[in-house]
PDB file of C-alpha atoms in Angstrom:
ATOM      1  CA  MET A  15      73.822  38.880 152.099  1.00  0.00           C
ATOM      2  CA  ASP A  16      75.102  37.989 155.570  1.00  0.00           C
ATOM      3  CA  ALA A  17      76.861  34.963 154.120  1.00  0.00           C
ATOM      4  CA  MET A  18      79.001  37.231 151.899  1.00  0.00           C
ATOM      5  CA  TRP A  19      80.740  38.608 154.993  1.00  0.00           C
ATOM      6  CA  ILE A  20      81.611  35.098 156.138  1.00  0.00           C
ATOM      7  CA  THR A  21      83.078  34.014 152.791  1.00  0.00           C
ATOM      8  CA  PRO A  22      86.420  35.894 153.107  1.00  0.00           C
ATOM      9  CA  LEU A  23      86.828  34.508 156.620  1.00  0.00           C
ATOM     10  CA  LEU A  24      86.585  31.030 155.166  1.00  0.00           C
ATOM     11  CA  VAL A  25      88.523  31.586 151.940  1.00  0.00           C
ATOM     12  CA  VAL A  26      91.629  33.163 153.478  1.00  0.00           C
ATOM     13  CA  PRO A  27      92.356  30.276 155.911  1.00  0.00           C
ATOM     14  CA  LEU A  28      91.677  27.801 153.106  1.00  0.00           C
ATOM     15  CA  LEU A  29      94.162  29.529 150.792  1.00  0.00           C
ATOM     16  CA  MET A  30      96.710  29.820 153.613  1.00  0.00           C
ATOM     17  CA  TRP A  31      96.469  26.053 154.036  1.00  0.00           C
ATOM     18  CA  SER A  32      96.388  25.042 150.373  1.00  0.00           C
ATOM     19  CA  SER A  33      98.409  27.599 148.389  1.00  0.00           C
ATOM     20  CA  SER A  34     102.070  28.371 149.065  1.00  0.00           C
ATOM     21  CA  THR A  35     101.900  31.203 146.521  1.00  0.00           C
ATOM     22  CA  PHE A  36      99.038  32.849 148.415  1.00  0.00           C
ATOM     23  CA  VAL A  37     100.977  32.487 151.685  1.00  0.00           C
ATOM     24  CA  PHE A  38     104.012  34.114 150.055  1.00  0.00           C
ATOM     25  CA  TYR A  39     102.109  37.185 148.872  1.00  0.00           C
ATOM     26  CA  PHE A  40     100.003  37.397 152.013  1.00  0.00           C
ATOM     27  CA  LYS A  41     103.085  37.428 154.268  1.00  0.00           C
ATOM     28  CA  LYS A  42     104.948  39.874 152.029  1.00  0.00           C
ATOM     29  CA  CYS A  43     102.028  42.306 151.893  1.00  0.00           C
ATOM     30  CA  PHE A  44     101.427  41.984 155.620  1.00  0.00           C
ATOM     31  CA  TYR A  45     105.110  42.605 156.324  1.00  0.00           C
ATOM     32  CA  VAL A  46     105.294  45.772 154.229  1.00  0.00           C
ATOM     33  CA  ALA A  47     101.967  47.171 155.463  1.00  0.00           C
ATOM     34  CA  TYR A  48     102.676  46.377 159.110  1.00  0.00           C
ATOM     35  CA  MET A  49     106.153  47.919 158.983  1.00  0.00           C
ATOM     36  CA  MET A  50     104.675  51.102 157.544  1.00  0.00           C
ATOM     37  CA  CYS A  51     102.097  51.182 160.343  1.00  0.00           C
ATOM     38  CA  LEU A  52     104.801  50.666 162.965  1.00  0.00           C
ATOM     39  CA  ALA A  53     106.767  53.513 161.403  1.00  0.00           C
ATOM     40  CA  LEU A  54     103.679  55.719 161.697  1.00  0.00           C
ATOM     41  CA  VAL A  55     103.580  54.943 165.414  1.00  0.00           C
ATOM     42  CA  ALA A  56     107.331  55.472 165.814  1.00  0.00           C
ATOM     43  CA  ILE A  57     107.483  58.892 164.139  1.00  0.00           C
ATOM     44  CA  PRO A  58     105.791  60.906 166.921  1.00  0.00           C
ATOM     45  CA  LEU A  59     107.583  58.867 169.602  1.00  0.00           C
ATOM     46  CA  CYS A  60     110.962  59.701 168.061  1.00  0.00           C
ATOM     47  CA  VAL A  61     110.102  63.368 167.702  1.00  0.00           C
ATOM     48  CA  LEU A  62     108.949  63.554 171.317  1.00  0.00           C
ATOM     49  CA  LYS A  63     112.025  61.696 172.594  1.00  0.00           C
ATOM     50  CA  SER A  64     114.791  63.379 170.620  1.00  0.00           C
ATOM     51  CA  GLY A  65     113.188  66.334 168.890  1.00  0.00           C
ATOM     52  CA  GLY A  66     114.193  65.082 165.452  1.00  0.00           C
ATOM     53  CA  ARG A  67     116.972  63.087 163.764  1.00  0.00           C
ATOM     54  CA  ASP A  68     119.048  61.187 166.360  1.00  0.00           C
ATOM     55  CA  VAL A  69     120.705  57.764 166.500  1.00  0.00           C
ATOM     56  CA  GLU A  70     119.096  57.239 169.918  1.00  0.00           C
ATOM     57  CA  ASN A  71     115.768  56.915 168.097  1.00  0.00           C
ATOM     58  CA  MET A  72     116.952  53.488 166.940  1.00  0.00           C
ATOM     59  CA  ARG A  73     116.113  52.234 170.445  1.00  0.00           C
ATOM     60  CA  ILE A  74     112.452  53.053 169.820  1.00  0.00           C
ATOM     61  CA  ILE A  75     112.505  51.552 166.328  1.00  0.00           C
ATOM     62  CA  ARG A  76     114.231  48.402 167.591  1.00  0.00           C
ATOM     63  CA  GLY A  77     111.686  47.984 170.377  1.00  0.00           C
ATOM     64  CA  LEU A  78     108.732  48.330 168.021  1.00  0.00           C
ATOM     65  CA  VAL A  79     110.049  45.977 165.327  1.00  0.00           C
ATOM     66  CA  ARG A  80     111.445  43.042 167.297  1.00  0.00           C
ATOM     67  CA  HIS A  81     108.085  41.274 167.667  1.00  0.00           C
ATOM     68  CA  VAL A  82     107.335  41.219 163.909  1.00  0.00           C
ATOM     69  CA  LYS A  83     109.301  37.981 163.468  1.00  0.00           C
ATOM     70  CA  TYR A  84     106.641  36.076 165.409  1.00  0.00           C
ATOM     71  CA  PHE A  85     103.873  37.062 162.990  1.00  0.00           C
ATOM     72  CA  LEU A  86     105.953  35.714 160.095  1.00  0.00           C
ATOM     73  CA  GLY A  87     106.879  32.482 161.863  1.00  0.00           C
ATOM     74  CA  LEU A  88     110.585  33.318 162.142  1.00  0.00           C
ATOM     75  CA  ARG A  89     113.069  32.726 164.952  1.00  0.00           C
ATOM     76  CA  PHE A  90     116.732  33.659 165.421  1.00  0.00           C
ATOM     77  CA  ASP A  91     119.361  31.318 166.851  1.00  0.00           C
ATOM     78  CA  VAL A  92     122.242  33.603 167.846  1.00  0.00           C
ATOM     79  CA  SER A  93     125.801  32.814 168.893  1.00  0.00           C
ATOM     80  CA  GLY A  94     128.638  35.220 169.666  1.00  0.00           C
ATOM     81  CA  TRP A  95     126.625  37.937 171.426  1.00  0.00           C
ATOM     82  CA  GLU A  96     129.692  38.786 173.488  1.00  0.00           C
ATOM     83  CA  HIS A  97     131.514  40.214 170.465  1.00  0.00           C
ATOM     84  CA  LEU A  98     129.018  43.079 170.296  1.00  0.00           C
ATOM     85  CA  GLN A  99     130.036  44.209 173.776  1.00  0.00           C
ATOM     86  CA  THR A 100     133.059  45.981 172.289  1.00  0.00           C
ATOM     87  CA  GLU A 101     133.423  49.492 173.667  1.00  0.00           C
ATOM     88  CA  GLY A 102     133.245  52.560 171.444  1.00  0.00           C
ATOM     89  CA  PRO A 103     132.539  52.885 167.712  1.00  0.00           C
ATOM     90  CA  TYR A 104     132.832  49.995 165.278  1.00  0.00           C
ATOM     91  CA  VAL A 105     131.564  48.947 161.849  1.00  0.00           C
ATOM     92  CA  ILE A 106     129.253  45.938 161.542  1.00  0.00           C
ATOM     93  CA  VAL A 107     129.243  44.143 158.194  1.00  0.00           C
ATOM     94  CA  SER A 108     126.680  41.453 157.348  1.00  0.00           C
ATOM     95  CA  ASN A 109     125.336  39.545 154.364  1.00  0.00           C
ATOM     96  CA  HIS A 110     122.209  40.820 152.624  1.00  0.00           C
ATOM     97  CA  GLN A 111     119.502  38.449 151.332  1.00  0.00           C
ATOM     98  CA  SER A 112     116.149  40.258 151.319  1.00  0.00           C
ATOM     99  CA  SER A 113     114.041  42.934 152.987  1.00  0.00           C
ATOM    100  CA  LEU A 114     113.631  40.445 155.848  1.00  0.00           C
ATOM    101  CA  ASP A 115     117.183  41.378 156.858  1.00  0.00           C
ATOM    102  CA  VAL A 116     115.643  44.342 158.676  1.00  0.00           C
ATOM    103  CA  LEU A 117     114.277  41.884 161.253  1.00  0.00           C
ATOM    104  CA  GLY A 118     117.711  40.384 161.790  1.00  0.00           C
ATOM    105  CA  LEU A 119     119.252  43.827 162.018  1.00  0.00           C
ATOM    106  CA  MET A 120     116.773  44.893 164.689  1.00  0.00           C
ATOM    107  CA  GLU A 121     117.278  41.608 166.534  1.00  0.00           C
ATOM    108  CA  MET A 122     121.034  42.249 166.818  1.00  0.00           C
ATOM    109  CA  LEU A 123     121.266  46.046 166.786  1.00  0.00           C
ATOM    110  CA  PRO A 124     123.503  47.328 169.612  1.00  0.00           C
ATOM    111  CA  ASP A 125     122.943  50.671 171.305  1.00  0.00           C
ATOM    112  CA  ARG A 126     124.048  53.826 169.458  1.00  0.00           C
ATOM    113  CA  CYS A 127     124.095  51.980 166.152  1.00  0.00           C
ATOM    114  CA  THR A 128     122.477  52.976 162.890  1.00  0.00           C
ATOM    115  CA  MET A 129     123.035  51.839 159.319  1.00  0.00           C
ATOM    116  CA  ILE A 130     124.127  52.920 155.869  1.00  0.00           C
ATOM    117  CA  ALA A 131     121.422  52.444 153.224  1.00  0.00           C
ATOM    118  CA  LYS A 132     120.593  53.322 149.655  1.00  0.00           C
ATOM    119  CA  LYS A 133     119.290  56.849 149.104  1.00  0.00           C
ATOM    120  CA  GLU A 134     116.050  55.586 147.548  1.00  0.00           C
ATOM    121  CA  LEU A 135     114.905  54.296 150.933  1.00  0.00           C
ATOM    122  CA  ILE A 136     114.209  57.818 152.168  1.00  0.00           C
ATOM    123  CA  TYR A 137     111.267  58.007 149.724  1.00  0.00           C
ATOM    124  CA  ALA A 138     109.580  54.864 151.145  1.00  0.00           C
ATOM    125  CA  GLY A 139     106.709  56.662 152.864  1.00  0.00           C
ATOM    126  CA  THR A 140     106.551  56.408 156.649  1.00  0.00           C
ATOM    127  CA  VAL A 141     109.443  53.917 156.617  1.00  0.00           C
ATOM    128  CA  GLY A 142     111.641  56.494 154.888  1.00  0.00           C
ATOM    129  CA  ILE A 143     110.749  59.136 157.467  1.00  0.00           C
ATOM    130  CA  ILE A 144     111.559  56.848 160.393  1.00  0.00           C
ATOM    131  CA  CYS A 145     114.848  55.855 158.747  1.00  0.00           C
ATOM    132  CA  TRP A 146     115.800  59.526 158.583  1.00  0.00           C
ATOM    133  CA  LEU A 147     114.766  60.080 162.208  1.00  0.00           C
ATOM    134  CA  GLY A 148     116.880  57.062 163.198  1.00  0.00           C
ATOM    135  CA  GLY A 149     120.014  58.719 161.850  1.00  0.00           C
ATOM    136  CA  ILE A 150     120.466  56.327 158.938  1.00  0.00           C
ATOM    137  CA  VAL A 151     123.206  57.477 156.551  1.00  0.00           C
ATOM    138  CA  PHE A 152     121.897  57.548 152.986  1.00  0.00           C
ATOM    139  CA  ILE A 153     124.206  56.909 150.066  1.00  0.00           C
ATOM    140  CA  ASN A 154     123.811  57.289 146.297  1.00  0.00           C
ATOM    141  CA  ARG A 155     125.030  53.974 144.916  1.00  0.00           C
ATOM    142  CA  LYS A 156     125.098  55.302 141.347  1.00  0.00           C
ATOM    143  CA  LYS A 157     127.651  58.028 142.080  1.00  0.00           C
ATOM    144  CA  THR A 158     130.942  56.636 143.352  1.00  0.00           C
ATOM    145  CA  ASN A 159     132.401  60.033 144.236  1.00  0.00           C
ATOM    146  CA  ASP A 160     129.334  60.957 146.296  1.00  0.00           C
ATOM    147  CA  ALA A 161     129.538  57.580 148.053  1.00  0.00           C
ATOM    148  CA  LYS A 162     133.169  58.174 148.998  1.00  0.00           C
ATOM    149  CA  THR A 163     132.328  61.638 150.335  1.00  0.00           C
ATOM    150  CA  VAL A 164     129.493  60.217 152.450  1.00  0.00           C
ATOM    151  CA  MET A 165     131.819  57.524 153.813  1.00  0.00           C
ATOM    152  CA  ALA A 166     134.433  60.105 154.783  1.00  0.00           C
ATOM    153  CA  GLY A 167     131.768  62.137 156.580  1.00  0.00           C
ATOM    154  CA  ALA A 168     130.429  58.999 158.263  1.00  0.00           C
ATOM    155  CA  ALA A 169     133.895  58.173 159.615  1.00  0.00           C
ATOM    156  CA  LYS A 170     134.107  61.604 161.232  1.00  0.00           C
ATOM    157  CA  THR A 171     130.586  61.294 162.659  1.00  0.00           C
ATOM    158  CA  MET A 172     131.407  57.888 164.149  1.00  0.00           C
ATOM    159  CA  LEU A 173     134.273  59.352 166.138  1.00  0.00           C
ATOM    160  CA  ASP A 174     132.653  62.678 167.030  1.00  0.00           C
ATOM    161  CA  ASP A 175     129.347  61.171 168.175  1.00  0.00           C
ATOM    162  CA  GLN A 176     130.649  57.746 169.298  1.00  0.00           C
ATOM    163  CA  ILE A 177     128.253  55.734 167.151  1.00  0.00           C
ATOM    164  CA  ARG A 178     128.379  52.380 165.390  1.00  0.00           C
ATOM    165  CA  LEU A 179     127.414  51.803 161.757  1.00  0.00           C
ATOM    166  CA  TRP A 180     125.900  48.708 160.109  1.00  0.00           C
ATOM    167  CA  VAL A 181     126.814  48.116 156.449  1.00  0.00           C
ATOM    168  CA  PHE A 182     125.822  45.477 153.870  1.00  0.00           C
ATOM    169  CA  PRO A 183     129.077  45.196 151.885  1.00  0.00           C
ATOM    170  CA  GLU A 184     127.606  43.044 149.098  1.00  0.00           C
ATOM    171  CA  GLY A 185     125.877  46.209 147.887  1.00  0.00           C
ATOM    172  CA  THR A 186     122.637  44.495 146.882  1.00  0.00           C
ATOM    173  CA  ARG A 187     120.352  41.636 147.892  1.00  0.00           C
ATOM    174  CA  ASN A 188     121.604  38.155 147.151  1.00  0.00           C
ATOM    175  CA  GLN A 189     119.779  34.812 147.351  1.00  0.00           C
ATOM    176  CA  ARG A 190     122.195  32.722 145.295  1.00  0.00           C
ATOM    177  CA  GLY A 191     123.306  30.666 148.289  1.00  0.00           C
ATOM    178  CA  ASP A 192     126.692  32.340 148.594  1.00  0.00           C
ATOM    179  CA  LEU A 193     128.129  35.810 149.195  1.00  0.00           C
ATOM    180  CA  LEU A 194     128.494  38.390 146.446  1.00  0.00           C
ATOM    181  CA  PRO A 195     131.873  40.113 146.099  1.00  0.00           C
ATOM    182  CA  PHE A 196     132.171  42.872 148.689  1.00  0.00           C
ATOM    183  CA  LYS A 197     132.348  46.573 147.894  1.00  0.00           C
ATOM    184  CA  LYS A 198     135.119  48.548 149.549  1.00  0.00           C
ATOM    185  CA  GLY A 199     133.007  51.224 151.244  1.00  0.00           C
ATOM    186  CA  ALA A 200     132.665  49.622 154.685  1.00  0.00           C
ATOM    187  CA  PHE A 201     136.367  48.845 154.826  1.00  0.00           C
ATOM    188  CA  HIS A 202     137.444  52.346 153.820  1.00  0.00           C
ATOM    189  CA  LEU A 203     135.090  53.608 156.517  1.00  0.00           C
ATOM    190  CA  ALA A 204     136.612  51.412 159.228  1.00  0.00           C
ATOM    191  CA  VAL A 205     140.186  52.251 158.215  1.00  0.00           C
ATOM    192  CA  GLN A 206     139.517  55.998 158.024  1.00  0.00           C
ATOM    193  CA  ALA A 207     137.960  55.932 161.503  1.00  0.00           C
ATOM    194  CA  GLN A 208     140.517  53.382 162.798  1.00  0.00           C
ATOM    195  CA  VAL A 209     137.703  51.352 164.353  1.00  0.00           C
ATOM    196  CA  PRO A 210     137.239  47.566 164.357  1.00  0.00           C
ATOM    197  CA  ILE A 211     135.006  45.595 162.017  1.00  0.00           C
ATOM    198  CA  ILE A 212     132.550  43.113 163.537  1.00  0.00           C
ATOM    199  CA  PRO A 213     131.215  40.602 160.968  1.00  0.00           C
ATOM    200  CA  ILE A 214     127.715  39.172 161.447  1.00  0.00           C
ATOM    201  CA  VAL A 215     126.590  36.224 159.330  1.00  0.00           C
ATOM    202  CA  PHE A 216     122.948  35.236 158.814  1.00  0.00           C
ATOM    203  CA  SER A 217     122.276  31.737 157.500  1.00  0.00           C
ATOM    204  CA  SER A 218     120.694  31.181 154.109  1.00  0.00           C
ATOM    205  CA  TYR A 219     116.943  31.821 153.936  1.00  0.00           C
ATOM    206  CA  SER A 220     116.505  29.120 151.292  1.00  0.00           C
ATOM    207  CA  SER A 221     114.972  26.619 153.719  1.00  0.00           C
ATOM    208  CA  PHE A 222     111.935  28.851 154.279  1.00  0.00           C
ATOM    209  CA  TYR A 223     112.019  31.823 151.868  1.00  0.00           C
ATOM    210  CA  LEU A 224     112.373  31.442 148.094  1.00  0.00           C
ATOM    211  CA  ARG A 225     111.394  34.553 146.167  1.00  0.00           C
ATOM    212  CA  LYS A 226     111.364  33.059 142.668  1.00  0.00           C
ATOM    213  CA  GLU A 227     109.479  29.949 143.766  1.00  0.00           C
ATOM    214  CA  LYS A 228     107.038  32.090 145.813  1.00  0.00           C
ATOM    215  CA  GLN A 229     107.576  30.208 149.066  1.00  0.00           C
ATOM    216  CA  PHE A 230     107.538  31.776 152.518  1.00  0.00           C
ATOM    217  CA  LYS A 231     107.334  29.249 155.351  1.00  0.00           C
ATOM    218  CA  SER A 232     108.209  29.384 159.024  1.00  0.00           C
ATOM    219  CA  GLY A 233     111.871  28.953 159.818  1.00  0.00           C
ATOM    220  CA  THR A 234     114.861  29.558 162.052  1.00  0.00           C
ATOM    221  CA  ILE A 235     117.695  31.874 161.041  1.00  0.00           C
ATOM    222  CA  GLY A 236     121.123  31.015 162.401  1.00  0.00           C
ATOM    223  CA  VAL A 237     123.191  34.075 163.311  1.00  0.00           C
ATOM    224  CA  ARG A 238     126.899  34.223 164.105  1.00  0.00           C
ATOM    225  CA  VAL A 239     128.544  37.319 165.519  1.00  0.00           C
ATOM    226  CA  LEU A 240     132.241  36.894 164.751  1.00  0.00           C
ATOM    227  CA  PRO A 241     135.242  38.281 166.643  1.00  0.00           C
ATOM    228  CA  LYS A 242     136.227  41.839 165.787  1.00  0.00           C
ATOM    229  CA  ILE A 243     138.864  42.556 163.167  1.00  0.00           C
ATOM    230  CA  GLU A 244     141.119  45.433 164.209  1.00  0.00           C
ATOM    231  CA  THR A 245     142.086  48.208 161.783  1.00  0.00           C
ATOM    232  CA  LYS A 246     144.378  50.296 163.981  1.00  0.00           C
ATOM    233  CA  GLY A 247     147.490  51.296 162.092  1.00  0.00           C
ATOM    234  CA  MET A 248     145.994  50.347 158.724  1.00  0.00           C
ATOM    235  CA  THR A 249     145.949  52.725 155.755  1.00  0.00           C
ATOM    236  CA  SER A 250     144.078  52.818 152.463  1.00  0.00           C
ATOM    237  CA  GLU A 251     146.723  50.437 151.113  1.00  0.00           C
ATOM    238  CA  ASP A 252     145.432  47.758 153.481  1.00  0.00           C
ATOM    239  CA  VAL A 253     141.773  48.013 152.469  1.00  0.00           C
ATOM    240  CA  SER A 254     141.902  45.257 149.842  1.00  0.00           C
ATOM    241  CA  SER A 255     143.541  42.733 152.158  1.00  0.00           C
ATOM    242  CA  LEU A 256     141.127  43.692 154.952  1.00  0.00           C
ATOM    243  CA  LEU A 257     138.208  43.140 152.567  1.00  0.00           C
ATOM    244  CA  ASP A 258     139.536  39.743 151.482  1.00  0.00           C
ATOM    245  CA  LYS A 259     140.143  38.609 155.064  1.00  0.00           C
ATOM    246  CA  THR A 260     136.630  39.615 156.113  1.00  0.00           C
ATOM    247  CA  PHE A 261     135.061  38.000 153.070  1.00  0.00           C
ATOM    248  CA  GLU A 262     136.844  34.707 153.669  1.00  0.00           C
ATOM    249  CA  VAL A 263     135.869  34.430 157.333  1.00  0.00           C
ATOM    250  CA  MET A 264     132.264  35.401 156.604  1.00  0.00           C
ATOM    251  CA  LEU A 265     131.983  32.986 153.679  1.00  0.00           C
ATOM    252  CA  ALA A 266     133.314  30.079 155.747  1.00  0.00           C
ATOM    253  CA  ASN A 267     130.862  30.818 158.542  1.00  0.00           C
ATOM    254  CA  PHE A 268     127.981  31.334 156.102  1.00  0.00           C
ATOM    255  CA  GLN A 269     128.607  27.874 154.681  1.00  0.00           C
ATOM    256  CA  GLU A 270     128.768  26.320 158.133  1.00  0.00           C
ATOM    257  CA  VAL A 271     125.731  28.049 159.588  1.00  0.00           C
ATOM    258  CA  SER A 272     123.729  27.372 156.429  1.00  0.00           C
ATOM    259  CA  ASN A 273     125.011  23.806 156.109  1.00  0.00           C
ATOM    260  CA  ILE A 274     125.671  24.176 152.396  1.00  0.00           C
ATOM    261  CA  SER A 275     128.405  22.988 150.073  1.00  0.00           C
ATOM    262  CA  SER A 276     131.322  25.234 149.201  1.00  0.00           C
ATOM    263  CA  ASN A 277     131.133  24.226 145.524  1.00  0.00           C
ATOM    264  CA  ASN A 278     130.626  26.966 142.933  1.00  0.00           C
ATOM    265  CA  ILE A 279     131.083  29.803 145.435  1.00  0.00           C
ATOM    266  CA  ALA A 280     131.961  33.196 143.971  1.00  0.00           C
ATOM    267  CA  VAL A 281     135.522  34.433 144.441  1.00  0.00           C
ATOM    268  CA  PRO A 282     135.774  37.882 146.051  1.00  0.00           C
ATOM    269  CA  GLN A 283     136.845  40.823 143.942  1.00  0.00           C
ATOM    270  CA  SER A 284     138.572  43.786 145.556  1.00  0.00           C
ATOM    271  CA  ASN A 285     137.734  46.266 142.841  1.00  0.00           C
ATOM    272  CA  GLY A 286     134.461  48.051 142.133  1.00  0.00           C
ATOM    273  CA  PRO A 287     132.725  51.244 143.223  1.00  0.00           C
ATOM    274  CA  THR A 288     132.291  52.163 146.850  1.00  0.00           C
ATOM    275  CA  THR A 289     128.614  51.416 147.412  1.00  0.00           C
ATOM    276  CA  CYS A 290     126.409  49.765 149.936  1.00  0.00           C
ATOM    277  CA  HIS A 291     122.727  48.908 150.348  1.00  0.00           C
TER     278      HIS A 291
END
């Protein structure tokens, strides 16, 4: 009977050593469960600090999450930190590959910055609650008109409360080894608020994380914070060209930081609904 308690202690390390599929699911389950536990810890801390929903709660969330990368065997190699020292509000845009992007976001998150995320996230248990407490702006990706209204309100909030917003302009997760065409939402937001855009590019996860192949190894993520792109004086007529310019500079840097070929890369499209993820 006593030996039965020892068996799992022996089997788990053996599977971690011999089965990449087991490692994949073990790390994924650990990541989700641990993040929910951290959110449970963060909820009362945020309520005590700010009394409720407040972008300043992102400091607490950032502090609690930053160590998670070590448990998953991940490291970040960052260049361009100085570009985040821009004064006042701005819009950060970055590529979106998986739920692991949360770790990169928390690694780079400047003060008084929150994000725009899909509305469904608010129903994700303790994680949804902490997202709401952190001032995250939720958007319904299925309703373009609602998304535009939220963006207009977000632009006003940025200026009134002097906050920064992080947006994933691809609109959904992408592990194809390129960038998906950008949605216009982040660029309308920046133009309406007349604030700069700061692009952040994370290298491809393909060297350590492959969802379809069920591989999740240790790895280093290259991160480039690019110089700000000004929007002062721009109008809604300039949104498409602003989108294209941002896409091109991010795509070039994604290829460089990921050390991949530029062959068969998707061409950006300026049209499409205003959504983000």
